[in-house]
Coordinates of C-alpha atoms in Angstrom, one line a residue:
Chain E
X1 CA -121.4 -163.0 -0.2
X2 CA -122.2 -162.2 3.3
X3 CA -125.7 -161.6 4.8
X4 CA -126.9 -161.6 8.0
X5 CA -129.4 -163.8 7.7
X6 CA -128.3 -167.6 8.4
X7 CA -129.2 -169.6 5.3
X8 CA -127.5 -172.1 3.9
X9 CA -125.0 -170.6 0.9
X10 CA -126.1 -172.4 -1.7
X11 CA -129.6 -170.1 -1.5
X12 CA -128.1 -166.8 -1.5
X13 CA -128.0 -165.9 -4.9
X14 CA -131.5 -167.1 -5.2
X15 CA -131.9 -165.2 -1.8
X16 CA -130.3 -161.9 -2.7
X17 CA -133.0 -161.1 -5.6
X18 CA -135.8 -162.8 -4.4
X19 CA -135.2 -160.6 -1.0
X20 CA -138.5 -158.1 -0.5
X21 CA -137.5 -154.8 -2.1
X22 CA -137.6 -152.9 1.0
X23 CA -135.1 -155.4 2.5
X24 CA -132.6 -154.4 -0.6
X25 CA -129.6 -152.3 0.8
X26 CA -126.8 -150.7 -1.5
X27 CA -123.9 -153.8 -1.6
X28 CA -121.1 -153.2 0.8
X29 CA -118.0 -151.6 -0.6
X30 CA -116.1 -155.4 -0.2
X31 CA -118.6 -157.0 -2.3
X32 CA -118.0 -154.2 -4.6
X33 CA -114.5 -154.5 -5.0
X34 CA -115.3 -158.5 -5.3
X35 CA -117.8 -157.8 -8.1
X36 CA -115.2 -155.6 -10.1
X37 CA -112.5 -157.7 -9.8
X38 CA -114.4 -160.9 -10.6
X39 CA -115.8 -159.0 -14.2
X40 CA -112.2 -158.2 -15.2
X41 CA -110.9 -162.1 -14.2
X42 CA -114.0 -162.5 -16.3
X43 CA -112.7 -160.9 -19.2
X44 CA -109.2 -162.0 -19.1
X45 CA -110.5 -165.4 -19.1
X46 CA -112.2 -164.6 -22.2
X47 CA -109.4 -162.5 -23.8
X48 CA -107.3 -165.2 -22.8
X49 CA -109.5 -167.4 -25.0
X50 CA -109.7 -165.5 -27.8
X51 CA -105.8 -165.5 -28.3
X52 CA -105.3 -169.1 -28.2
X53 CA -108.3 -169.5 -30.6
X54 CA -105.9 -166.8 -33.3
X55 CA -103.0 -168.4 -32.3
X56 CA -103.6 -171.9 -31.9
X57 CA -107.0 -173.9 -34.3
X58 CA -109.1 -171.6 -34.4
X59 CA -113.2 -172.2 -33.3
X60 CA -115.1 -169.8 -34.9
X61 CA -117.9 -170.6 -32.1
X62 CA -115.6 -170.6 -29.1
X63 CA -114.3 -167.3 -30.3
X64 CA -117.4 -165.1 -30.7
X65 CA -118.6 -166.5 -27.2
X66 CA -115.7 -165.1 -26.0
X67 CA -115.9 -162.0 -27.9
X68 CA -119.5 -161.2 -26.8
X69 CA -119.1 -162.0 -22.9
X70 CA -116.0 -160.0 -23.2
X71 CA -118.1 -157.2 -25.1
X72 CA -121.3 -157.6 -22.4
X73 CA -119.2 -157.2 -19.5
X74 CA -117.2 -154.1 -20.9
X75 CA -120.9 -152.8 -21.4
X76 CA -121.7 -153.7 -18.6
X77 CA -121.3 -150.5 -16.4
X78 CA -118.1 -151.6 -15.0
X79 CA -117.6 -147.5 -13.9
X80 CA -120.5 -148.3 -11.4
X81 CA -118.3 -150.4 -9.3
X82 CA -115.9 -147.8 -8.2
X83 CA -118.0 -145.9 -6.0
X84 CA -116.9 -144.0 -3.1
X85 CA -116.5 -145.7 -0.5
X86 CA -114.6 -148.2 -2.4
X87 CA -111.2 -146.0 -3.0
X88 CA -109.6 -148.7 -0.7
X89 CA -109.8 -151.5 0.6
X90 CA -109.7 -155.6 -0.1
X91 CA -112.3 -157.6 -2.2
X92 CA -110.6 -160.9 -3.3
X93 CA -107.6 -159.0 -2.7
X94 CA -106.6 -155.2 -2.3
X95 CA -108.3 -153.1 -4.7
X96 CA -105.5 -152.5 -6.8
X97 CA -107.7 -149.4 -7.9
X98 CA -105.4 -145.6 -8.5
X99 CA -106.8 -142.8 -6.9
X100 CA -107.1 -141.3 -10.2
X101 CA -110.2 -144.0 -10.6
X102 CA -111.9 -141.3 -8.4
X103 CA -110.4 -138.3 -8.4
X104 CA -110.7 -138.7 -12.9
X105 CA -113.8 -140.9 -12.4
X106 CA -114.8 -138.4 -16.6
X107 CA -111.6 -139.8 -17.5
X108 CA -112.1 -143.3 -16.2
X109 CA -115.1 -143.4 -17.9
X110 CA -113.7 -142.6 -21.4
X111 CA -111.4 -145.3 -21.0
X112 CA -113.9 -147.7 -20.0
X113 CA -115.6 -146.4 -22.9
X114 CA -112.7 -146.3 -25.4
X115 CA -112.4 -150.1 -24.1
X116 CA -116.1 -151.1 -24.6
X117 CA -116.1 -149.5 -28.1
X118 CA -112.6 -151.9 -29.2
X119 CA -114.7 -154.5 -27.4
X120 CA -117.8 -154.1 -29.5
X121 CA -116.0 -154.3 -32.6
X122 CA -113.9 -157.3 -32.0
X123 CA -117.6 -159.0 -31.3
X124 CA -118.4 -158.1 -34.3
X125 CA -115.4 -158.7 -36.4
X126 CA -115.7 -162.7 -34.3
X127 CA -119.1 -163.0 -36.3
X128 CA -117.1 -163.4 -39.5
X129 CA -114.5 -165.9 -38.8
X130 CA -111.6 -164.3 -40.1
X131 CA -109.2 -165.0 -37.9
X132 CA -106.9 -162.2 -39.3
X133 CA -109.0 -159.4 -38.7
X134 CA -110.2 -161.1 -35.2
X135 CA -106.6 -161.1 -34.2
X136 CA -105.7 -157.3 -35.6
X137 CA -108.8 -156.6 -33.2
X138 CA -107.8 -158.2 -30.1
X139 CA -104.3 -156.1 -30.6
X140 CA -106.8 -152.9 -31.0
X141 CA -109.0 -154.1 -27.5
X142 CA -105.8 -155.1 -25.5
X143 CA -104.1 -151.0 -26.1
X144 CA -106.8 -149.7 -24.6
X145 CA -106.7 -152.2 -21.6
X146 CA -103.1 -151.1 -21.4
X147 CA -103.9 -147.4 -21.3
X148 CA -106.2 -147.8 -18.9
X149 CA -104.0 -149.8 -16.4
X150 CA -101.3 -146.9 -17.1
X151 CA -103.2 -144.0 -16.1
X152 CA -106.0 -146.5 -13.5
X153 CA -104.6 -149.4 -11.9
X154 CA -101.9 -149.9 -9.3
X155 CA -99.1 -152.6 -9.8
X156 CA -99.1 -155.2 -7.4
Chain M
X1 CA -102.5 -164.6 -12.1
X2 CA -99.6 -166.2 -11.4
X3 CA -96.7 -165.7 -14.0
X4 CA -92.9 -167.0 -14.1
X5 CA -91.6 -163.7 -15.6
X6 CA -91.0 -160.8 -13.2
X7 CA -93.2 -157.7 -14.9
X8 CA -95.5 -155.5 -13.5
X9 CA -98.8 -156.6 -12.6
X10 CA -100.7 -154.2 -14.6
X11 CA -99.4 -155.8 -17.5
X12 CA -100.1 -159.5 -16.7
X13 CA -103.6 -158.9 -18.5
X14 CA -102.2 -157.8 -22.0
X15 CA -99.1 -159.9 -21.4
X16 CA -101.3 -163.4 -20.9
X17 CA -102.4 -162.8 -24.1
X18 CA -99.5 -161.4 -26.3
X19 CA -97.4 -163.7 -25.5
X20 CA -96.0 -166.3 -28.3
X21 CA -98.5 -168.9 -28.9
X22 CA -95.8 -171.7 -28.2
X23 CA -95.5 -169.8 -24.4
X24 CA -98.8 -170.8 -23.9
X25 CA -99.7 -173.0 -21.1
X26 CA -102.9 -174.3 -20.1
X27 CA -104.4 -172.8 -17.1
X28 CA -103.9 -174.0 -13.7
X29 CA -106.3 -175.3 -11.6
X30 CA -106.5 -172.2 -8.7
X31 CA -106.7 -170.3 -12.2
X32 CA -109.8 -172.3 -14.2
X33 CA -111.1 -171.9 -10.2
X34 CA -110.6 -168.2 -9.8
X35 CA -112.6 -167.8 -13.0
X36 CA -115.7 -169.6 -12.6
X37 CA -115.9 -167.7 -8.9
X38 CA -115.4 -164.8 -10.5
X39 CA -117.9 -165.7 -13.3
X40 CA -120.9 -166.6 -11.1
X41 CA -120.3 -163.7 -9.1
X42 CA -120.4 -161.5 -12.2
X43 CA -123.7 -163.3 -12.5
X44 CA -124.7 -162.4 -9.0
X45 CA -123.7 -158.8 -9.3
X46 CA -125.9 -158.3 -12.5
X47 CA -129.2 -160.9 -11.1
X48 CA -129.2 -157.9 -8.6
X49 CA -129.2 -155.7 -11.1
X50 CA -132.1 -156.8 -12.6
X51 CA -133.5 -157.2 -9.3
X52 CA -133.3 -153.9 -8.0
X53 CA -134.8 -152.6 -11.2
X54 CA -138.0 -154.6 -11.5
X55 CA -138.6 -153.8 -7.9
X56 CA -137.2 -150.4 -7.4
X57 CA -137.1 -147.4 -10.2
X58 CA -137.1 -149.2 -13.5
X59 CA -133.8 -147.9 -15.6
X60 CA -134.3 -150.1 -19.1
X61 CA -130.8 -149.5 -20.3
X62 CA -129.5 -150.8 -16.9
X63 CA -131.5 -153.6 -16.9
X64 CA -130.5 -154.5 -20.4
X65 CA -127.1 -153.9 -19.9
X66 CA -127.2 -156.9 -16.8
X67 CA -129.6 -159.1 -18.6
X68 CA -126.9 -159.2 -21.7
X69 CA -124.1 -159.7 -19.4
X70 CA -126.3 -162.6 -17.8
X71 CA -126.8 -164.0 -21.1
X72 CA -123.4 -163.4 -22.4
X73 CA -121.8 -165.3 -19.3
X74 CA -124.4 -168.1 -19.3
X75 CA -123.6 -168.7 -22.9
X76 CA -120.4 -168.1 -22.4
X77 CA -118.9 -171.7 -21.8
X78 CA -118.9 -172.1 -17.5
X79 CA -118.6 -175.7 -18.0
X80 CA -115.6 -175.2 -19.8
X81 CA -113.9 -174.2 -16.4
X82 CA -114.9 -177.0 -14.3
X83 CA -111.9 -179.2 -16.1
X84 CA -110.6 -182.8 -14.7
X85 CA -108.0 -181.5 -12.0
X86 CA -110.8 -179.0 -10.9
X87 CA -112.1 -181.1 -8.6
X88 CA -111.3 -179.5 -5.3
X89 CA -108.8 -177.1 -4.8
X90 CA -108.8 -173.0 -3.9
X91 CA -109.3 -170.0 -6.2
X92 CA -110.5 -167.3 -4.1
X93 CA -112.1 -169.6 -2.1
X94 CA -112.2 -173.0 -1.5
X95 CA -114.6 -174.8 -4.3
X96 CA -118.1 -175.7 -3.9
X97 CA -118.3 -177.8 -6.9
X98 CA -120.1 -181.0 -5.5
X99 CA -118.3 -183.9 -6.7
X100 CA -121.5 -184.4 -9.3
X101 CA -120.4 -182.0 -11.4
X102 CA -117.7 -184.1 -12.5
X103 CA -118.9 -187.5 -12.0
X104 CA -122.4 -186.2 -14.2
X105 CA -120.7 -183.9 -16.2
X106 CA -123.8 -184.4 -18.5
X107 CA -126.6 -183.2 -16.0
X108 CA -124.2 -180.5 -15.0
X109 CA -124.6 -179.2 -19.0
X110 CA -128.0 -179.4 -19.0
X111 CA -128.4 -177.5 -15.7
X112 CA -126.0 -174.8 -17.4
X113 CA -128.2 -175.2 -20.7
X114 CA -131.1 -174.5 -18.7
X115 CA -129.8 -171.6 -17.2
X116 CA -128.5 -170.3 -20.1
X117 CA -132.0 -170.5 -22.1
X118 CA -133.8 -168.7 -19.3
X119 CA -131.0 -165.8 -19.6
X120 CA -131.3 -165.5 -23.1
X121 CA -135.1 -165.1 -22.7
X122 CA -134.7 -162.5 -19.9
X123 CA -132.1 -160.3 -22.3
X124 CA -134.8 -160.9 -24.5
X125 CA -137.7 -159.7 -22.8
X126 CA -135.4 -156.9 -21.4
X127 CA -135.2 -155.1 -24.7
X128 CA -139.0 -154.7 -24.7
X129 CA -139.1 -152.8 -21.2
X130 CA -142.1 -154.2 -19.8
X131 CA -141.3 -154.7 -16.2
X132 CA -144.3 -157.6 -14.9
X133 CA -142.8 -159.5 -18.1
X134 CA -139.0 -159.0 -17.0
X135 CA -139.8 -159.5 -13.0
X136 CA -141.5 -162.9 -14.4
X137 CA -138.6 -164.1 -16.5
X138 CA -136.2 -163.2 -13.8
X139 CA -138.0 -165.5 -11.0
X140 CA -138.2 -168.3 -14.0
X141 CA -134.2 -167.7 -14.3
X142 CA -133.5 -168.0 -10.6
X143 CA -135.2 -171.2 -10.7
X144 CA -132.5 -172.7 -12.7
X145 CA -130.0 -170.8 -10.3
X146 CA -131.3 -172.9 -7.6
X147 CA -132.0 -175.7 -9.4
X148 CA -128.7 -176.1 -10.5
X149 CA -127.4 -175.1 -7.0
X150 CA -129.3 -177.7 -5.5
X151 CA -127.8 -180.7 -7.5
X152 CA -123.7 -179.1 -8.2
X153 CA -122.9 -176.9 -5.6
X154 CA -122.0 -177.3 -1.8
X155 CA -123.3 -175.0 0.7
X156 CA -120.4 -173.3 2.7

């Protein structure tokens, strides 16, 4: 996170919402591109989870934790991190963002939405503990992150 | 996310996790790293969220939405991804993990613990809309931010 303010790092979270509201400015488009790329390494960690729980001894507990964070960061508003601006450019890395992010933003937004909804479910389905129906969902969540990378996200 | 097989990026997120269970590896360091970067700065991104709202226009479904994901990710199992082997090394940056966070992993739990009991009560408060009340919990949050900054992490 940059500022331009010299404080030492370890404050700037603290910093960067305790900062008077007239002080707030709209995040530059690299912390953008940072942000989104950082919530979907979020939820890959997490899906990543989630199959080794089905697959391997399953933790009812470490499972649904992984379920919701992957379900409150798919309801997140992840849409709201591809604003213009941010068509191009490198967060982490290059945005590996298609044009039809912006140019389709309706129909990135139904596939963000089609993703949320899987995402939901498997949260729920986690609550029960069977593992059978928790795996059948992750299958359901990870086609619609495999549509969306089709029609929305480069190769790289 | 680094991979041995030669496929598309865009599939390396629903690949990861259909692969064979006996394919499984656990992740690397630069990997466990990557995430917990990733994951705090999800945290960052949606802290000023809330932020924004309880000093700007007050949207209550967008402050819910970040207060869940705040909650989500604190419960989410952060310590998890501070594994022996995690000690220094890069993800997208080089770590800031002081060496206490290994050498106490104890009072690095009950930092996270803290944190993550303030975030539930600020998803909480969140779903009632009153903005002094959410503005209050948020500062209460941020105290465990820094808190927890102050002991585990290195300024950089």
């Amino acid at each position: 996170m940059k500022t331009i303010l010299s404080v030492p790092a370890a404050m700037l979270l603290t910093l960067s919402a305790a900062a008077p509201a007239q002080a707030q400015q709209a995040p530059k488009p690299e912390q953008l591109i940072k942000w989104r790329q950082s919530a979907y390494q979020v939820i890959a960690w997490n899906t990543g989870r989630v199959k080794a729980n089905v697959d391997g001894s399953y933790n009812k507990e470490d499972a649904q934790r992984a379920a919701n964070t992957i379900a409150a960061v798919a309801n997140g508003g992840l849409p709201g991190l591809f604003a213009t601006g941010t068509e191009s450019g490198k967060g982490w890395h290059d945005t590996t963002a298609k044009p039809s992010v912006f140019s389709d933003a309706a129909g990135f937004g139904t596939a963000n939405a089609n993703f949320a909804k899987e995402a939901n479910e498997l949260a729920r389905v986690a609550q029960g503990g069977d593992v059978a129906a928790v795996k059948a969902q992750l299958a359901a969540l990870q086609k619609t992150c495999k549509a969306c990378h089709d029609d929305f996200r480069n190769s790289n």
